[in-house]
Amino acid sequence: MTDAATRPRADQRRAAERYRSTPAEGIETRHAFSFAGHYDPKNTHFGALLACNEETLAPGAGFDEHRHRDTEILTWVVEGALAHRDSDGHAGVVRPGMVQHLSAGSGVTHTERNVGGAEVPVRFVQMWLQPDTFDTPPAYGLRRVDPAPDGLTLLASGLERDIDSPALRLRRSDAALYLVTAGPWQPLPELPQAPYRYAHLTVGSLGYRTVPGPQGGGRSMEPGDSVRATGGAFADPTAGPDGVELLLWEMHSPLTYG
């Protein structure tokens, strides 16, 4: 019998449905889940994913020093340049084509600021994942990404099968994050299967079937849209006229408690 939580289902959320906040001058955040002062008990997470925020920082704007604990934080910049500095002495500038991983572990403070120039906003996607090991020393990683020829590029993983990959190493043993790319009107590469998959569109557009086969209805995605897919849903994705760039989470279990 199929578990009710992982029956085939594609739950699409449009960019306009995201909760918008302006936590400080020059900052706009669009949240996929409950976050900070916004709480929706029916929308707190998906799989092990706790947050997927679309952030825009005006020139010179940024997040002052703040603290995280026991959270895997992945950052993908779409436009501009984002400077990171943390209390463990790590510093880096994240630009398009780079992925950053901050494993907060037992606790770390950091700042994030737009350093892209006087006229350039920085736009980025930041995702928070629950680890499955807690109270560990904080860790940091930053790497430039060369998209794979087949269009499926592993960005970060905790899966044993990826132990020898150059991907950043997650502290969750059953999750991985991919960059998926395809040219105009091209089908996306074969995507990894998992009980929980979260797709976030950053560039371009695509169409897909909600579930495999003729019973799957057709839908489309634009930048900022996301799909929460369980049980093999999100089938036959195909890029639109301008191609596509997609962030995809593979997760094999939901949040754990206690």
Short mmCIF file of C-alpha atoms in Angstrom, two decimals:
data_model
loop_
_atom_site.label_atom_id
_atom_site.label_comp_id
_atom_site.label_asym_id
_atom_site.label_seq_id
_atom_site.Cartn_x
_atom_site.Cartn_y
_atom_site.Cartn_z
CA MET A 1 0.00 0.00 0.00
CA THR A 2 1.28 3.45 -0.90
CA ASP A 3 1.79 5.75 2.06
CA ALA A 4 -0.66 8.67 1.87
CA ALA A 5 2.19 11.17 2.22
CA THR A 6 3.97 9.88 -0.90
CA ARG A 7 1.13 9.14 -3.31
CA PRO A 8 1.73 10.79 -6.70
CA ARG A 9 0.93 14.46 -6.33
CA ALA A 10 2.31 17.66 -7.83
CA ASP A 11 1.43 20.68 -5.70
CA GLN A 12 2.38 23.78 -7.68
CA ARG A 13 2.80 27.17 -5.99
CA ARG A 14 2.98 30.31 -8.13
CA ALA A 15 5.52 33.05 -7.43
CA ALA A 16 2.69 35.48 -6.62
CA GLU A 17 1.45 33.15 -3.86
CA ARG A 18 4.62 33.54 -1.82
CA TYR A 19 4.40 35.54 1.37
CA ARG A 20 6.26 38.83 0.90
CA SER A 21 8.18 40.55 3.68
CA THR A 22 10.51 43.55 3.92
CA PRO A 23 12.60 42.84 7.03
CA ALA A 24 14.87 45.87 6.57
CA GLU A 25 15.42 48.79 4.22
CA GLY A 26 16.43 47.59 0.76
CA ILE A 27 15.46 43.95 1.40
CA GLU A 28 12.53 42.09 -0.11
CA THR A 29 11.91 38.42 0.69
CA ARG A 30 9.34 36.08 -0.81
CA HIS A 31 8.83 32.99 1.34
CA ALA A 32 7.69 29.54 0.23
CA PHE A 33 6.94 28.38 3.80
CA SER A 34 6.11 29.81 7.23
CA PHE A 35 9.02 32.00 8.23
CA ALA A 36 9.89 34.44 11.02
CA GLY A 37 6.72 36.45 11.85
CA HIS A 38 4.63 34.68 9.18
CA TYR A 39 3.11 31.39 10.37
CA ASP A 40 0.77 29.12 8.44
CA PRO A 41 0.31 25.80 10.27
CA LYS A 42 -0.52 24.09 6.96
CA ASN A 43 2.67 25.30 5.29
CA THR A 44 5.69 24.82 7.54
CA HIS A 45 7.93 22.57 5.41
CA PHE A 46 8.07 19.99 2.63
CA GLY A 47 10.05 16.80 3.11
CA ALA A 48 13.10 17.96 5.06
CA LEU A 49 13.07 21.42 3.47
CA LEU A 50 12.36 24.20 5.97
CA ALA A 51 12.70 27.30 3.79
CA CYS A 52 13.04 28.39 0.18
CA ASN A 53 13.31 32.17 0.10
CA GLU A 54 13.67 34.40 -2.93
CA GLU A 55 15.74 37.35 -1.74
CA THR A 56 16.38 40.72 -3.38
CA LEU A 57 18.89 43.12 -1.82
CA ALA A 58 19.21 46.65 -3.14
CA PRO A 59 22.72 48.08 -3.68
CA GLY A 60 24.41 48.35 -0.29
CA ALA A 61 21.62 46.51 1.54
CA GLY A 62 22.02 43.31 3.50
CA PHE A 63 21.29 41.20 6.53
CA ASP A 64 23.15 42.28 9.65
CA GLU A 65 24.77 39.69 11.88
CA HIS A 66 22.30 36.97 12.89
CA ARG A 67 22.56 33.45 14.27
CA HIS A 68 21.66 29.98 12.96
CA ARG A 69 21.87 26.54 14.52
CA ASP A 70 21.42 22.98 13.22
CA THR A 71 20.43 24.08 9.72
CA GLU A 72 21.93 23.35 6.29
CA ILE A 73 21.78 26.64 4.35
CA LEU A 74 22.25 26.56 0.56
CA THR A 75 22.50 29.77 -1.48
CA TRP A 76 22.22 30.15 -5.27
CA VAL A 77 22.67 33.63 -6.77
CA VAL A 78 20.65 34.50 -9.89
CA GLU A 79 21.93 38.07 -10.38
CA GLY A 80 24.55 40.28 -8.73
CA ALA A 81 27.05 39.41 -6.00
CA LEU A 82 26.40 38.41 -2.38
CA ALA A 83 29.10 38.75 0.30
CA HIS A 84 29.08 36.27 3.20
CA ARG A 85 31.09 36.50 6.41
CA ASP A 86 30.64 34.36 9.52
CA SER A 87 31.87 34.07 13.10
CA ASP A 88 34.06 31.04 12.26
CA GLY A 89 36.20 33.19 9.96
CA HIS A 90 34.74 32.08 6.63
CA ALA A 91 34.17 34.71 3.97
CA GLY A 92 33.17 34.52 0.34
CA VAL A 93 31.40 36.31 -2.49
CA VAL A 94 28.70 34.27 -4.23
CA ARG A 95 28.03 35.11 -7.86
CA PRO A 96 25.87 33.52 -10.56
CA GLY A 97 27.15 30.04 -11.32
CA MET A 98 28.32 29.44 -7.74
CA VAL A 99 26.70 27.57 -4.86
CA GLN A 100 27.34 28.25 -1.16
CA HIS A 101 26.75 25.90 1.77
CA LEU A 102 26.72 26.99 5.41
CA SER A 103 26.23 24.13 7.85
CA ALA A 104 25.27 25.97 11.03
CA GLY A 105 25.81 23.00 13.35
CA SER A 106 26.20 23.96 17.01
CA GLY A 107 25.75 27.63 16.14
CA VAL A 108 27.22 30.33 13.93
CA THR A 109 26.50 33.98 13.20
CA HIS A 110 26.90 35.53 9.76
CA THR A 111 26.20 38.59 7.64
CA GLU A 112 25.03 38.77 4.01
CA ARG A 113 25.33 41.91 1.91
CA ASN A 114 25.00 43.12 -1.66
CA VAL A 115 28.44 43.94 -3.08
CA GLY A 116 27.39 43.96 -6.73
CA GLY A 117 27.92 47.66 -7.43
CA ALA A 118 25.99 50.90 -7.19
CA GLU A 119 23.26 49.97 -9.68
CA VAL A 120 22.98 46.20 -9.36
CA PRO A 121 20.58 44.42 -7.01
CA VAL A 122 21.48 40.94 -5.88
CA ARG A 123 18.81 38.29 -6.36
CA PHE A 124 19.29 34.88 -4.83
CA VAL A 125 17.49 31.78 -3.65
CA GLN A 126 18.26 30.54 -0.16
CA MET A 127 17.12 27.13 1.03
CA TRP A 128 17.20 25.67 4.53
CA LEU A 129 17.37 21.91 5.08
CA GLN A 130 17.13 20.02 8.36
CA PRO A 131 20.31 17.99 9.02
CA ASP A 132 20.20 14.49 10.48
CA THR A 133 23.24 15.06 12.69
CA PHE A 134 23.00 17.83 15.25
CA ASP A 135 25.31 19.96 17.40
CA THR A 136 28.24 19.45 15.02
CA PRO A 137 31.00 22.02 14.39
CA PRO A 138 29.89 24.63 11.83
CA ALA A 139 31.20 24.17 8.29
CA TYR A 140 31.35 26.27 5.12
CA GLY A 141 31.75 25.56 1.42
CA LEU A 142 31.68 27.58 -1.80
CA ARG A 143 32.22 26.23 -5.31
CA ARG A 144 31.84 27.31 -8.90
CA VAL A 145 29.53 25.09 -10.91
CA ASP A 146 30.24 23.87 -14.42
CA PRO A 147 26.87 22.62 -15.72
CA ALA A 148 27.03 18.97 -16.75
CA PRO A 149 26.66 18.24 -20.48
CA ASP A 150 23.55 16.17 -19.80
CA GLY A 151 21.90 19.07 -17.94
CA LEU A 152 21.84 17.44 -14.48
CA THR A 153 24.48 18.91 -12.17
CA LEU A 154 24.86 17.82 -8.56
CA LEU A 155 25.36 20.88 -6.32
CA ALA A 156 25.28 19.37 -2.83
CA SER A 157 24.61 15.92 -1.41
CA GLY A 158 24.73 13.81 1.72
CA LEU A 159 24.01 10.57 -0.12
CA GLU A 160 26.63 7.84 0.16
CA ARG A 161 26.56 7.26 -3.60
CA ASP A 162 27.91 10.82 -4.06
CA ILE A 163 30.78 10.54 -1.58
CA ASP A 164 33.42 10.97 -4.32
CA SER A 165 31.62 13.81 -6.10
CA PRO A 166 32.98 17.39 -6.04
CA ALA A 167 29.53 18.47 -4.79
CA LEU A 168 29.31 20.23 -1.44
CA ARG A 169 28.72 17.76 1.40
CA LEU A 170 25.39 17.98 3.25
CA ARG A 171 24.86 16.79 6.80
CA ARG A 172 21.75 14.91 5.80
CA SER A 173 22.37 11.43 4.47
CA ASP A 174 19.26 11.11 2.29
CA ALA A 175 19.07 14.43 0.44
CA ALA A 176 20.69 16.09 -2.57
CA LEU A 177 20.36 19.36 -4.50
CA TYR A 178 20.70 19.61 -8.28
CA LEU A 179 20.90 22.29 -10.95
CA VAL A 180 18.82 21.21 -13.96
CA THR A 181 19.26 22.95 -17.32
CA ALA A 182 17.88 22.48 -20.84
CA GLY A 183 17.83 24.47 -24.07
CA PRO A 184 14.75 25.89 -25.81
CA TRP A 185 11.98 23.33 -26.24
CA GLN A 186 14.24 20.53 -25.00
CA PRO A 187 13.11 17.86 -22.53
CA LEU A 188 14.83 18.06 -19.17
CA PRO A 189 17.24 15.22 -18.39
CA GLU A 190 15.96 12.21 -16.49
CA LEU A 191 15.52 13.43 -12.93
CA PRO A 192 16.35 11.45 -9.78
CA GLN A 193 13.38 9.79 -8.15
CA ALA A 194 12.57 10.18 -4.44
CA PRO A 195 9.52 10.19 -2.16
CA TYR A 196 9.86 14.00 -1.88
CA ARG A 197 11.07 16.28 -4.69
CA TYR A 198 10.99 20.06 -4.59
CA ALA A 199 11.50 21.99 -7.84
CA HIS A 200 12.09 25.76 -7.93
CA LEU A 201 12.32 27.55 -11.28
CA THR A 202 14.90 30.34 -11.45
CA VAL A 203 15.24 31.11 -15.19
CA GLY A 204 13.11 30.42 -18.27
CA SER A 205 9.92 28.40 -18.35
CA LEU A 206 8.81 24.79 -18.62
CA GLY A 207 5.80 22.55 -19.02
CA TYR A 208 5.18 19.22 -17.33
CA ARG A 209 2.55 16.59 -16.59
CA THR A 210 1.33 16.32 -13.02
CA VAL A 211 1.75 12.51 -13.01
CA PRO A 212 3.15 10.09 -15.61
CA GLY A 213 0.94 8.90 -18.42
CA PRO A 214 -2.13 10.30 -20.18
CA GLN A 215 -3.94 10.87 -16.88
CA GLY A 216 -1.44 13.57 -15.95
CA GLY A 217 -2.71 17.07 -16.60
CA GLY A 218 -0.46 19.61 -18.29
CA ARG A 219 0.90 22.59 -16.35
CA SER A 220 3.45 25.34 -16.90
CA MET A 221 6.03 27.04 -14.67
CA GLU A 222 7.54 30.53 -14.75
CA PRO A 223 10.41 32.01 -12.68
CA GLY A 224 9.65 31.86 -8.96
CA ASP A 225 7.14 29.03 -9.33
CA SER A 226 7.72 25.80 -7.42
CA VAL A 227 6.39 22.25 -7.36
CA ARG A 228 6.21 19.96 -4.33
CA ALA A 229 6.15 16.47 -5.84
CA THR A 230 5.59 13.14 -4.14
CA GLY A 231 5.42 9.58 -5.37
CA GLY A 232 6.76 10.10 -8.90
CA ALA A 233 4.70 13.18 -9.78
CA PHE A 234 6.20 16.04 -11.87
CA ALA A 235 6.56 14.06 -15.08
CA ASP A 236 7.99 14.78 -18.54
CA PRO A 237 9.23 18.34 -17.87
CA THR A 238 10.15 20.22 -21.05
CA ALA A 239 11.79 23.63 -21.41
CA GLY A 240 9.97 26.58 -22.95
CA PRO A 241 11.18 28.94 -25.71
CA ASP A 242 14.05 30.43 -23.69
CA GLY A 243 15.33 27.23 -22.10
CA VAL A 244 15.28 26.59 -18.37
CA GLU A 245 17.29 26.64 -15.14
CA LEU A 246 15.76 24.71 -12.26
CA LEU A 247 16.83 23.89 -8.70
CA LEU A 248 15.71 20.41 -7.65
CA TRP A 249 15.79 18.77 -4.22
CA GLU A 250 15.83 14.99 -3.89
CA MET A 251 14.70 13.99 -0.38
CA HIS A 252 14.02 10.50 0.90
CA SER A 253 12.46 11.34 4.27
CA PRO A 254 10.56 14.21 5.93
CA LEU A 255 11.47 16.17 9.05
CA THR A 256 12.37 14.25 12.17
CA TYR A 257 11.41 15.32 15.65
CA GLY A 258 12.85 14.66 19.08
#
